[in-house]
Short mmCIF file of C-alpha atoms in Angstrom, two decimals:
data_model
loop_
_atom_site.label_atom_id
_atom_site.label_comp_id
_atom_site.label_asym_id
_atom_site.label_seq_id
_atom_site.Cartn_x
_atom_site.Cartn_y
_atom_site.Cartn_z
CA UNK A 1 11.40 19.95 -17.60
CA UNK A 2 14.37 17.66 -16.98
CA UNK A 3 14.36 15.03 -14.26
CA UNK A 4 17.65 16.11 -12.71
CA UNK A 5 17.65 16.51 -8.93
CA UNK A 6 17.97 20.20 -8.24
CA UNK A 7 17.54 22.21 -5.06
CA UNK A 8 16.15 25.10 -7.16
CA UNK A 9 13.15 23.01 -8.22
CA UNK A 10 9.90 24.07 -6.59
CA UNK A 11 7.46 21.62 -4.98
CA UNK A 12 5.11 21.94 -7.99
CA UNK A 13 7.86 21.46 -10.56
CA UNK A 14 9.12 18.37 -8.74
CA UNK A 15 5.57 17.04 -8.35
CA UNK A 16 5.15 17.23 -12.14
CA UNK A 17 8.34 15.19 -12.60
CA UNK A 18 7.26 12.60 -10.03
CA UNK A 19 3.74 12.16 -11.43
CA UNK A 20 5.07 11.93 -15.02
CA UNK A 21 7.49 9.21 -13.86
CA UNK A 22 4.51 7.22 -12.53
CA UNK A 23 2.14 7.76 -15.49
CA UNK A 24 4.66 7.68 -18.33
CA UNK A 25 7.36 5.31 -17.08
CA UNK A 26 5.37 3.06 -14.74
CA UNK A 27 7.49 3.88 -11.69
CA UNK A 28 5.97 3.34 -8.28
CA UNK A 29 5.18 6.56 -6.43
CA UNK A 30 7.51 5.47 -3.61
CA UNK A 31 10.44 5.19 -6.07
CA UNK A 32 9.53 8.31 -8.05
CA UNK A 33 9.45 10.44 -4.89
CA UNK A 34 13.23 10.06 -4.66
CA UNK A 35 13.20 13.05 -7.06
CA UNK A 36 12.02 15.20 -4.13
CA UNK A 37 14.91 14.28 -1.81
CA UNK A 38 16.77 17.57 -2.25
CA UNK A 39 13.82 19.85 -1.55
CA UNK A 40 13.62 21.88 1.66
CA UNK A 41 11.48 20.06 4.29
CA UNK A 42 8.35 22.21 3.82
CA UNK A 43 8.61 22.08 0.02
CA UNK A 44 9.17 18.33 0.21
CA UNK A 45 6.03 17.84 2.34
CA UNK A 46 4.00 19.98 -0.07
CA UNK A 47 5.37 18.06 -3.05
CA UNK A 48 4.30 14.75 -1.43
CA UNK A 49 0.82 16.16 -0.79
CA UNK A 50 0.50 17.22 -4.44
CA UNK A 51 1.72 13.84 -5.71
CA UNK A 52 -0.38 11.64 -3.43
CA UNK A 53 -3.47 13.82 -3.85
CA UNK A 54 -3.27 14.24 -7.62
CA UNK A 55 -2.74 10.49 -8.12
CA UNK A 56 -5.46 9.63 -5.58
CA UNK A 57 -7.97 11.72 -7.56
CA UNK A 58 -6.38 11.27 -10.99
CA UNK A 59 -9.35 9.69 -12.81
CA UNK A 60 -11.79 12.32 -11.54
CA UNK A 61 -9.44 15.24 -12.22
CA UNK A 62 -8.65 13.88 -15.69
CA UNK A 63 -12.38 13.57 -16.50
CA UNK A 64 -12.90 17.21 -15.45
CA UNK A 65 -9.91 18.34 -17.53
CA UNK A 66 -11.28 16.42 -20.52
CA UNK A 67 -14.49 18.48 -20.32
CA UNK A 68 -12.50 21.72 -20.13
CA UNK A 69 -10.30 21.11 -23.19
CA UNK A 70 -11.46 21.23 -26.80
CA UNK A 71 -8.87 18.52 -27.46
CA UNK A 72 -6.47 16.79 -25.05
CA UNK A 73 -2.84 17.87 -24.82
CA UNK A 74 -0.46 15.77 -26.93
CA UNK A 75 1.38 12.84 -25.33
CA UNK A 76 4.66 14.78 -25.52
CA UNK A 77 3.04 17.47 -23.36
CA UNK A 78 2.17 15.18 -20.48
CA UNK A 79 3.92 17.65 -18.15
CA UNK A 80 1.34 20.31 -19.08
CA UNK A 81 -1.52 17.85 -18.53
CA UNK A 82 -0.10 16.99 -15.10
CA UNK A 83 0.36 20.66 -14.23
CA UNK A 84 -3.32 21.24 -15.05
CA UNK A 85 -4.32 18.27 -12.87
CA UNK A 86 -2.21 19.62 -9.99
CA UNK A 87 -3.91 23.00 -10.36
CA UNK A 88 -7.37 21.39 -10.28
CA UNK A 89 -6.36 19.26 -7.29
CA UNK A 90 -5.36 22.34 -5.31
CA UNK A 91 -8.61 24.16 -6.13
CA UNK A 92 -10.89 21.21 -5.33
CA UNK A 93 -9.16 19.38 -2.49
CA UNK A 94 -6.73 21.76 -0.79
CA UNK A 95 -7.39 25.01 1.00
CA UNK A 96 -5.25 26.91 -1.53
CA UNK A 97 -7.07 30.16 -2.45
CA UNK A 98 -8.42 29.92 -6.02
CA UNK A 99 -6.40 32.86 -7.35
CA UNK A 100 -3.18 31.45 -5.85
CA UNK A 101 -3.78 27.98 -7.32
CA UNK A 102 -4.32 29.51 -10.78
CA UNK A 103 -1.43 32.00 -10.69
CA UNK A 104 1.08 29.53 -9.21
CA UNK A 105 0.18 26.85 -11.77
CA UNK A 106 0.48 29.30 -14.67
CA UNK A 107 3.73 30.82 -13.38
CA UNK A 108 5.14 27.29 -13.05
CA UNK A 109 4.41 26.87 -16.74
CA UNK A 110 6.08 30.20 -17.53
CA UNK A 111 9.27 28.99 -15.85
CA UNK A 112 9.35 25.99 -18.18
CA UNK A 113 10.00 25.93 -21.93
CA UNK A 114 6.34 25.70 -22.97
CA UNK A 115 5.14 29.27 -22.67
CA UNK A 116 2.47 28.55 -25.33
CA UNK A 117 0.57 26.71 -22.57
CA UNK A 118 0.35 29.72 -20.20
CA UNK A 119 -2.86 31.07 -21.69
CA UNK A 120 -4.39 27.61 -22.10
CA UNK A 121 -3.80 26.67 -18.44
CA UNK A 122 -5.03 30.04 -17.26
CA UNK A 123 -8.21 29.66 -19.33
CA UNK A 124 -8.80 26.05 -18.27
CA UNK A 125 -8.53 26.77 -14.54
CA UNK A 126 -10.61 29.97 -14.68
CA UNK A 127 -13.24 28.19 -16.76
CA UNK A 128 -13.39 25.49 -14.09
CA UNK A 129 -13.90 28.09 -11.36
CA UNK A 130 -16.79 29.63 -13.33
CA UNK A 131 -18.50 26.30 -14.04
CA UNK A 132 -17.31 24.18 -11.13
CA UNK A 133 -20.68 22.93 -9.91
CA UNK A 134 -21.97 21.71 -13.28
CA UNK A 135 -18.62 20.18 -14.28
CA UNK A 136 -18.31 18.19 -11.04
CA UNK A 137 -21.93 17.10 -11.28
CA UNK A 138 -21.42 15.81 -14.85
CA UNK A 139 -18.26 13.89 -13.96
CA UNK A 140 -19.75 12.38 -10.79
CA UNK A 141 -22.63 10.78 -12.67
CA UNK A 142 -20.26 7.88 -13.37
CA UNK A 143 -19.31 5.83 -10.31
CA UNK A 144 -15.72 5.19 -11.42
CA UNK A 145 -15.13 8.94 -11.96
CA UNK A 146 -16.88 10.03 -8.75
CA UNK A 147 -14.62 7.74 -6.70
CA UNK A 148 -11.63 8.09 -9.05
CA UNK A 149 -10.97 4.41 -9.82
CA UNK A 150 -10.45 2.75 -13.21
CA UNK A 151 -13.71 1.25 -14.47
CA UNK A 152 -12.31 -2.31 -14.63
CA UNK A 153 -11.30 -2.15 -10.96
CA UNK A 154 -14.73 -0.88 -9.88
CA UNK A 155 -16.24 -3.90 -11.67
CA UNK A 156 -13.78 -6.32 -10.01
CA UNK A 157 -14.49 -4.91 -6.55
CA UNK A 158 -18.23 -5.02 -7.24
CA UNK A 159 -17.94 -8.67 -8.34
CA UNK A 160 -16.35 -9.52 -4.97
CA UNK A 161 -18.23 -7.18 -2.65
CA UNK A 162 -21.49 -6.04 -4.30
CA UNK A 163 -23.29 -3.51 -2.13
CA UNK A 164 -20.13 -2.67 -0.16
CA UNK A 165 -18.40 -1.37 -3.31
CA UNK A 166 -19.07 2.36 -2.70
CA UNK A 167 -17.87 2.07 0.90
CA UNK A 168 -14.64 0.38 -0.28
CA UNK A 169 -14.04 2.97 -3.03
CA UNK A 170 -14.54 5.80 -0.53
CA UNK A 171 -12.18 4.14 1.99
CA UNK A 172 -9.52 3.81 -0.74
CA UNK A 173 -9.50 7.62 -1.04
CA UNK A 174 -8.98 8.28 2.67
CA UNK A 175 -5.65 9.26 4.22
CA UNK A 176 -4.34 6.15 6.01
CA UNK A 177 -3.28 6.34 9.65
CA UNK A 178 0.25 5.62 10.85
CA UNK A 179 0.26 2.48 12.99
CA UNK A 180 3.20 1.03 14.87
CA UNK A 181 4.03 -2.30 16.47
CA UNK A 182 5.70 -2.21 19.88
CA UNK A 183 8.57 -4.67 20.30
CA UNK A 184 7.44 -6.58 23.39
CA UNK A 185 10.94 -8.01 23.86
CA UNK A 186 11.98 -4.46 24.79
CA UNK A 187 8.95 -2.59 26.14
CA UNK A 188 5.25 -3.11 26.91
CA UNK A 189 2.56 -1.36 24.87
CA UNK A 190 1.30 0.57 27.92
CA UNK A 191 4.77 1.85 28.75
CA UNK A 192 5.42 2.85 25.14
CA UNK A 193 2.06 4.61 24.95
CA UNK A 194 3.18 6.68 27.95
CA UNK A 195 6.53 7.41 26.29
CA UNK A 196 4.71 8.67 23.20
CA UNK A 197 2.47 10.86 25.36
CA UNK A 198 5.55 12.28 27.12
CA UNK A 199 6.80 13.27 23.67
CA UNK A 200 3.47 14.94 22.78
CA UNK A 201 2.59 12.13 20.33
CA UNK A 202 -1.02 11.06 20.77
CA UNK A 203 -1.91 7.43 20.03
CA UNK A 204 -4.58 4.82 20.77
CA UNK A 205 -4.31 1.06 21.18
CA UNK A 206 -4.90 -0.89 17.98
CA UNK A 207 -7.73 -3.41 18.53
CA UNK A 208 -7.35 -7.19 18.21
CA UNK A 209 -3.73 -7.44 19.38
CA UNK A 210 -1.52 -6.52 22.33
CA UNK A 211 1.30 -4.71 20.51
CA UNK A 212 -0.28 -2.20 18.11
CA UNK A 213 -0.73 1.57 18.43
CA UNK A 214 -2.33 3.97 15.96
CA UNK A 215 -1.02 7.53 15.96
CA UNK A 216 -3.38 10.48 15.81
CA UNK A 217 -1.03 12.11 13.27
CA UNK A 218 1.87 10.60 11.31
CA UNK A 219 5.36 11.49 12.51
CA UNK A 220 8.88 10.90 11.25
CA UNK A 221 10.28 7.67 12.74
CA UNK A 222 13.09 9.74 14.28
CA UNK A 223 10.45 11.18 16.63
CA UNK A 224 9.38 7.75 17.91
CA UNK A 225 11.02 6.96 21.29
CA UNK A 226 13.95 4.53 20.93
CA UNK A 227 12.92 3.63 17.37
CA UNK A 228 16.53 3.12 16.26
CA UNK A 229 17.14 0.98 19.35
CA UNK A 230 14.38 -1.39 18.20
CA UNK A 231 11.50 -0.37 20.49
CA UNK A 232 8.92 -0.11 17.70
CA UNK A 233 8.27 -0.61 13.98
CA UNK A 234 5.87 0.97 11.51
CA UNK A 235 3.26 -1.63 10.53
CA UNK A 236 -0.45 -1.50 9.77
CA UNK A 237 -2.84 -3.13 12.24
CA UNK A 238 -3.99 -5.70 9.65
CA UNK A 239 -0.44 -6.93 9.03
CA UNK A 240 0.08 -7.23 12.81
CA UNK A 241 -2.46 -10.09 12.92
CA UNK A 242 -0.24 -12.57 11.05
CA UNK A 243 2.14 -13.53 13.86
CA UNK A 244 -0.67 -14.43 16.27
CA UNK A 245 -2.55 -16.46 13.64
CA UNK A 246 0.56 -18.60 13.11
CA UNK A 247 0.45 -19.67 16.79
CA UNK A 248 4.23 -20.11 17.10
CA UNK A 249 5.65 -22.58 19.66
CA UNK A 250 9.24 -22.77 20.93
CA UNK A 251 11.57 -25.00 18.96
CA UNK A 252 9.67 -24.64 15.69
CA UNK A 253 11.18 -24.09 12.26
CA UNK A 254 9.42 -21.26 10.41
CA UNK A 255 9.43 -20.27 6.74
CA UNK A 256 8.45 -16.76 5.60
CA UNK A 257 7.91 -16.70 1.83
CA UNK A 258 7.99 -13.33 0.00
CA UNK A 259 9.23 -11.85 3.29
CA UNK A 260 10.41 -8.36 2.29
CA UNK A 261 10.48 -5.82 3.84
CA UNK A 262 10.43 -8.13 6.87
CA UNK A 263 7.78 -6.67 9.18
CA UNK A 264 5.91 -9.94 9.71
CA UNK A 265 9.13 -11.97 10.11
CA UNK A 266 10.31 -9.53 12.78
CA UNK A 267 6.95 -9.69 14.57
CA UNK A 268 7.08 -13.52 14.59
CA UNK A 269 10.52 -13.39 16.23
CA UNK A 270 9.49 -10.67 18.69
CA UNK A 271 6.57 -12.65 20.04
CA UNK A 272 8.02 -16.18 19.89
CA UNK A 273 8.12 -17.80 23.32
CA UNK A 274 11.28 -19.88 23.37
CA UNK A 275 13.84 -20.33 20.60
CA UNK A 276 12.66 -20.64 17.00
CA UNK A 277 14.53 -20.68 13.70
CA UNK A 278 13.20 -18.57 10.85
CA UNK A 279 14.12 -18.63 7.17
CA UNK A 280 13.00 -15.54 5.23
CA UNK A 281 12.90 -15.72 1.43
CA UNK A 282 12.47 -13.03 -1.18
CA UNK A 283 13.32 -12.89 -4.87
CA UNK A 284 14.42 -9.22 -4.76
CA UNK A 285 17.92 -8.59 -3.40
CA UNK A 286 17.30 -4.87 -2.87
CA UNK A 287 14.13 -5.55 -0.87
CA UNK A 288 15.93 -8.26 1.09
CA UNK A 289 18.38 -5.62 2.21
CA UNK A 290 15.43 -3.99 3.98
CA UNK A 291 14.73 -7.29 5.77
CA UNK A 292 18.33 -7.43 7.01
CA UNK A 293 18.26 -3.77 8.11
CA UNK A 294 15.00 -4.27 10.02
CA UNK A 295 16.27 -7.41 11.77
CA UNK A 296 19.51 -5.65 12.68
CA UNK A 297 17.69 -2.61 14.11
CA UNK A 298 15.41 -4.89 16.15
CA UNK A 299 18.33 -7.09 17.28
CA UNK A 300 16.69 -10.24 15.87
CA UNK A 301 18.23 -13.23 14.12
CA UNK A 302 16.97 -15.03 11.03
CA UNK A 303 18.41 -16.61 7.91
CA UNK A 304 17.64 -14.40 4.89
CA UNK A 305 17.97 -15.78 1.35
CA UNK A 306 17.51 -14.08 -2.02
CA UNK A 307 15.96 -16.87 -4.07
CA UNK A 308 12.96 -17.69 -6.24
CA UNK A 309 10.63 -19.53 -3.85
CA UNK A 310 9.29 -21.52 -6.83
CA UNK A 311 12.74 -23.11 -7.26
CA UNK A 312 12.55 -25.07 -3.99
CA UNK A 313 15.14 -27.60 -5.22
CA UNK A 314 17.69 -24.77 -5.14
CA UNK A 315 17.23 -23.79 -1.47
CA UNK A 316 15.18 -26.38 0.50
CA UNK A 317 17.34 -28.59 2.77
CA UNK A 318 14.76 -31.40 3.18
CA UNK A 319 13.97 -30.39 6.78
CA UNK A 320 10.22 -29.65 6.99
CA UNK A 321 8.79 -26.48 8.51
CA UNK A 322 6.22 -26.50 11.30
CA UNK A 323 4.97 -23.03 10.35
CA UNK A 324 4.88 -21.30 6.96
CA UNK A 325 3.78 -17.76 6.18
CA UNK A 326 3.06 -17.22 2.48
CA UNK A 327 2.54 -13.49 2.02
CA UNK A 328 1.67 -13.92 -1.64
CA UNK A 329 2.30 -11.37 -4.41
CA UNK A 330 -1.09 -9.82 -5.19
CA UNK A 331 -3.00 -6.94 -6.77
CA UNK A 332 -2.47 -4.83 -3.60
CA UNK A 333 -6.08 -3.63 -3.94
CA UNK A 334 -6.34 -3.51 -0.14
CA UNK A 335 -3.64 -0.85 0.25
CA UNK A 336 -4.70 1.70 -2.39
CA UNK A 337 -5.17 4.37 0.28
CA UNK A 338 -1.43 4.07 1.03
CA UNK A 339 -0.39 3.66 -2.62
CA UNK A 340 -2.81 5.60 -4.86
CA UNK A 341 -0.53 4.94 -7.84
CA UNK A 342 -1.89 1.35 -7.83
CA UNK A 343 -5.02 2.75 -9.51
CA UNK A 344 -2.86 3.86 -12.44
CA UNK A 345 -0.20 1.13 -12.54
CA UNK A 346 -2.33 -1.97 -12.00
CA UNK A 347 -3.83 -3.37 -15.22
CA UNK A 348 -6.71 -5.87 -15.72
CA UNK A 349 -4.29 -8.40 -17.28
CA UNK A 350 -2.23 -8.42 -14.05
CA UNK A 351 -4.96 -10.25 -12.10
CA UNK A 352 -4.95 -13.62 -13.94
CA UNK A 353 -1.14 -13.62 -13.91
CA UNK A 354 -1.08 -12.99 -10.15
CA UNK A 355 -3.68 -15.70 -9.50
CA UNK A 356 -1.51 -18.18 -11.42
CA UNK A 357 1.61 -17.16 -9.47
CA UNK A 358 -0.21 -17.48 -6.12
CA UNK A 359 -1.41 -20.95 -7.11
CA UNK A 360 2.12 -22.04 -8.12
CA UNK A 361 3.57 -20.76 -4.86
CA UNK A 362 0.96 -22.60 -2.77
CA UNK A 363 1.60 -25.86 -4.65
CA UNK A 364 5.40 -25.48 -4.42
CA UNK A 365 5.53 -24.57 -0.72
CA UNK A 366 2.89 -26.99 0.59
CA UNK A 367 5.13 -30.12 0.41
CA UNK A 368 7.68 -28.36 2.67
CA UNK A 369 5.16 -28.17 5.54
CA UNK A 370 5.42 -30.75 8.32
CA UNK A 371 2.46 -32.98 9.15
CA UNK A 372 0.12 -31.12 11.55
CA UNK A 373 1.99 -27.96 10.59
CA UNK A 374 0.24 -24.66 9.78
CA UNK A 375 0.46 -22.58 6.61
CA UNK A 376 -0.91 -19.04 6.75
CA UNK A 377 -1.86 -17.64 3.34
CA UNK A 378 -1.97 -13.83 3.30
CA UNK A 379 -2.54 -11.10 0.72
CA UNK A 380 -3.19 -7.36 0.78
CA UNK A 381 -5.87 -7.89 -1.87
CA UNK A 382 -9.65 -7.58 -1.52
CA UNK A 383 -10.47 -9.58 -4.67
CA UNK A 384 -12.02 -12.96 -3.90
CA UNK A 385 -10.34 -14.56 -6.95
CA UNK A 386 -6.97 -14.05 -5.24
CA UNK A 387 -8.25 -15.01 -1.81
CA UNK A 388 -11.20 -17.24 -0.92
CA UNK A 389 -11.47 -18.71 -4.42
CA UNK A 390 -7.73 -19.38 -4.51
CA UNK A 391 -7.97 -21.34 -1.25
CA UNK A 392 -11.11 -23.17 -2.44
CA UNK A 393 -9.25 -24.41 -5.55
CA UNK A 394 -6.20 -25.41 -3.49
CA UNK A 395 -8.26 -27.41 -0.96
CA UNK A 396 -10.10 -29.23 -3.77
CA UNK A 397 -6.74 -30.30 -5.27
CA UNK A 398 -5.00 -31.23 -1.98
CA UNK A 399 -6.80 -33.87 0.11
CA UNK A 400 -4.05 -33.60 2.78
CA UNK A 401 -4.96 -29.93 3.38
CA UNK A 402 -7.62 -28.82 5.84
CA UNK A 403 -8.73 -25.29 6.67
CA UNK A 404 -8.47 -24.04 10.24
CA UNK A 405 -11.36 -21.61 10.64
CA UNK A 406 -10.32 -18.19 11.93
CA UNK A 407 -12.65 -17.22 14.77
CA UNK A 408 -12.04 -13.49 14.96
CA UNK A 409 -13.82 -10.31 15.94
CA UNK A 410 -12.19 -8.59 12.99
CA UNK A 411 -12.92 -8.79 9.28
CA UNK A 412 -15.58 -10.55 7.22
CA UNK A 413 -15.92 -14.33 7.17
CA UNK A 414 -15.59 -15.68 3.62
CA UNK A 415 -16.27 -19.18 2.30
CA UNK A 416 -12.62 -19.74 3.18
CA UNK A 417 -10.58 -17.38 5.33
CA UNK A 418 -11.19 -13.94 6.77
CA UNK A 419 -11.18 -10.64 4.84
CA UNK A 420 -10.48 -7.16 6.23
CA UNK A 421 -11.76 -4.39 3.98
CA UNK A 422 -9.94 -1.04 3.66
CA UNK A 423 -10.78 1.18 6.61
CA UNK A 424 -12.26 -1.58 8.81
CA UNK A 425 -11.17 -0.55 12.33
CA UNK A 426 -8.71 1.83 10.66
CA UNK A 427 -6.85 -1.11 9.05
CA UNK A 428 -5.69 -1.79 5.50
CA UNK A 429 -7.48 -4.33 3.33
CA UNK A 430 -6.01 -7.76 4.10
CA UNK A 431 -6.90 -11.44 3.71
CA UNK A 432 -5.86 -14.45 5.80
CA UNK A 433 -6.55 -18.17 5.46
CA UNK A 434 -5.12 -20.83 7.80
CA UNK A 435 -4.38 -24.36 6.52
CA UNK A 436 -3.04 -27.44 8.28
CA UNK A 437 -1.59 -30.67 6.87
CA UNK A 438 -3.48 -33.82 7.88
#
């Protein structure tokens, strides 16, 4: 199967291409889904369901497939392996009738150039249907397979969260809600809630802030009232907490490090009382384009620079900042429910490298903070080594740094900072720690 965009591709055929791009070439699912752009809307939606679902349950499906095959398919036949996984996903997790899931998967194979696999796929899927209960029972004896996470990640989560591990793994496999942030410079949350209702979009107020709404069902942003006029933005409830924690005052100079795609920077500007100046930094020019587009749509002003934050000599103008948001690069283990490909792409060796980068960023950015200023350290990780332990090490090495305790109704209080676990109050996994310079 070639990876050329083609309107004649079916949802299943395209899903195979997308999943192979993730597994074989290490592409993010978000990027790989560009292959589905030319599909008809219904086919496109089905393709997304197959991709997200098959990757969400990849480890479990793969373990089942392993039991069904005398020997695994060769590496060059990854497309056949993926087709088998898609077939199993439909049988187990979707309401596709068994016979349809089998026949459609096999006929997809027939349309390709590997007709030798027709009989194998047919046999594998029918064998699963005959022995489903015992196969699933065997696979589910192992925790990592039952919850479809790599074993190393289960161990890391267990190290940080012990008895809450199963709850976290289960939450990672849930469909995430669509949450939005209302731009209070344009409209109140109550008024926008009414506008949504008038458009037959049901939503509830997100707890712990005054601007968030969680939709009952996801919709295309084009359906959100006045979205393109800046009335609202898509943002998870956990990420909406950052702006308030920074406690912005008029006249302050603010630095947002690793700012792309710009949601938190925009929220800071939306809620700032009085004039503030904000500098948003990101190392990725393409992602910075998203920051500029978001600011433009929301009619907000900030200086956006594509630089390496670690090279402060290159961009810092010697004027200290009263507020700094460091949204540090991390394992993203708190947002697996939104990005199931993390379970495949993230490797154990990534964690020490990320911890080192976070530490370097903290040490580089700290001198740029004004006395009595506030630095908010944030990650979308749930691993304590990237969060509470990172802050503990930093405080031990910086006598001029003091933690401001976060007194919140949300999250779990850690030795340092506050941790939201995936699914807590319908939010993503997120960590915050507040520091001030004494």
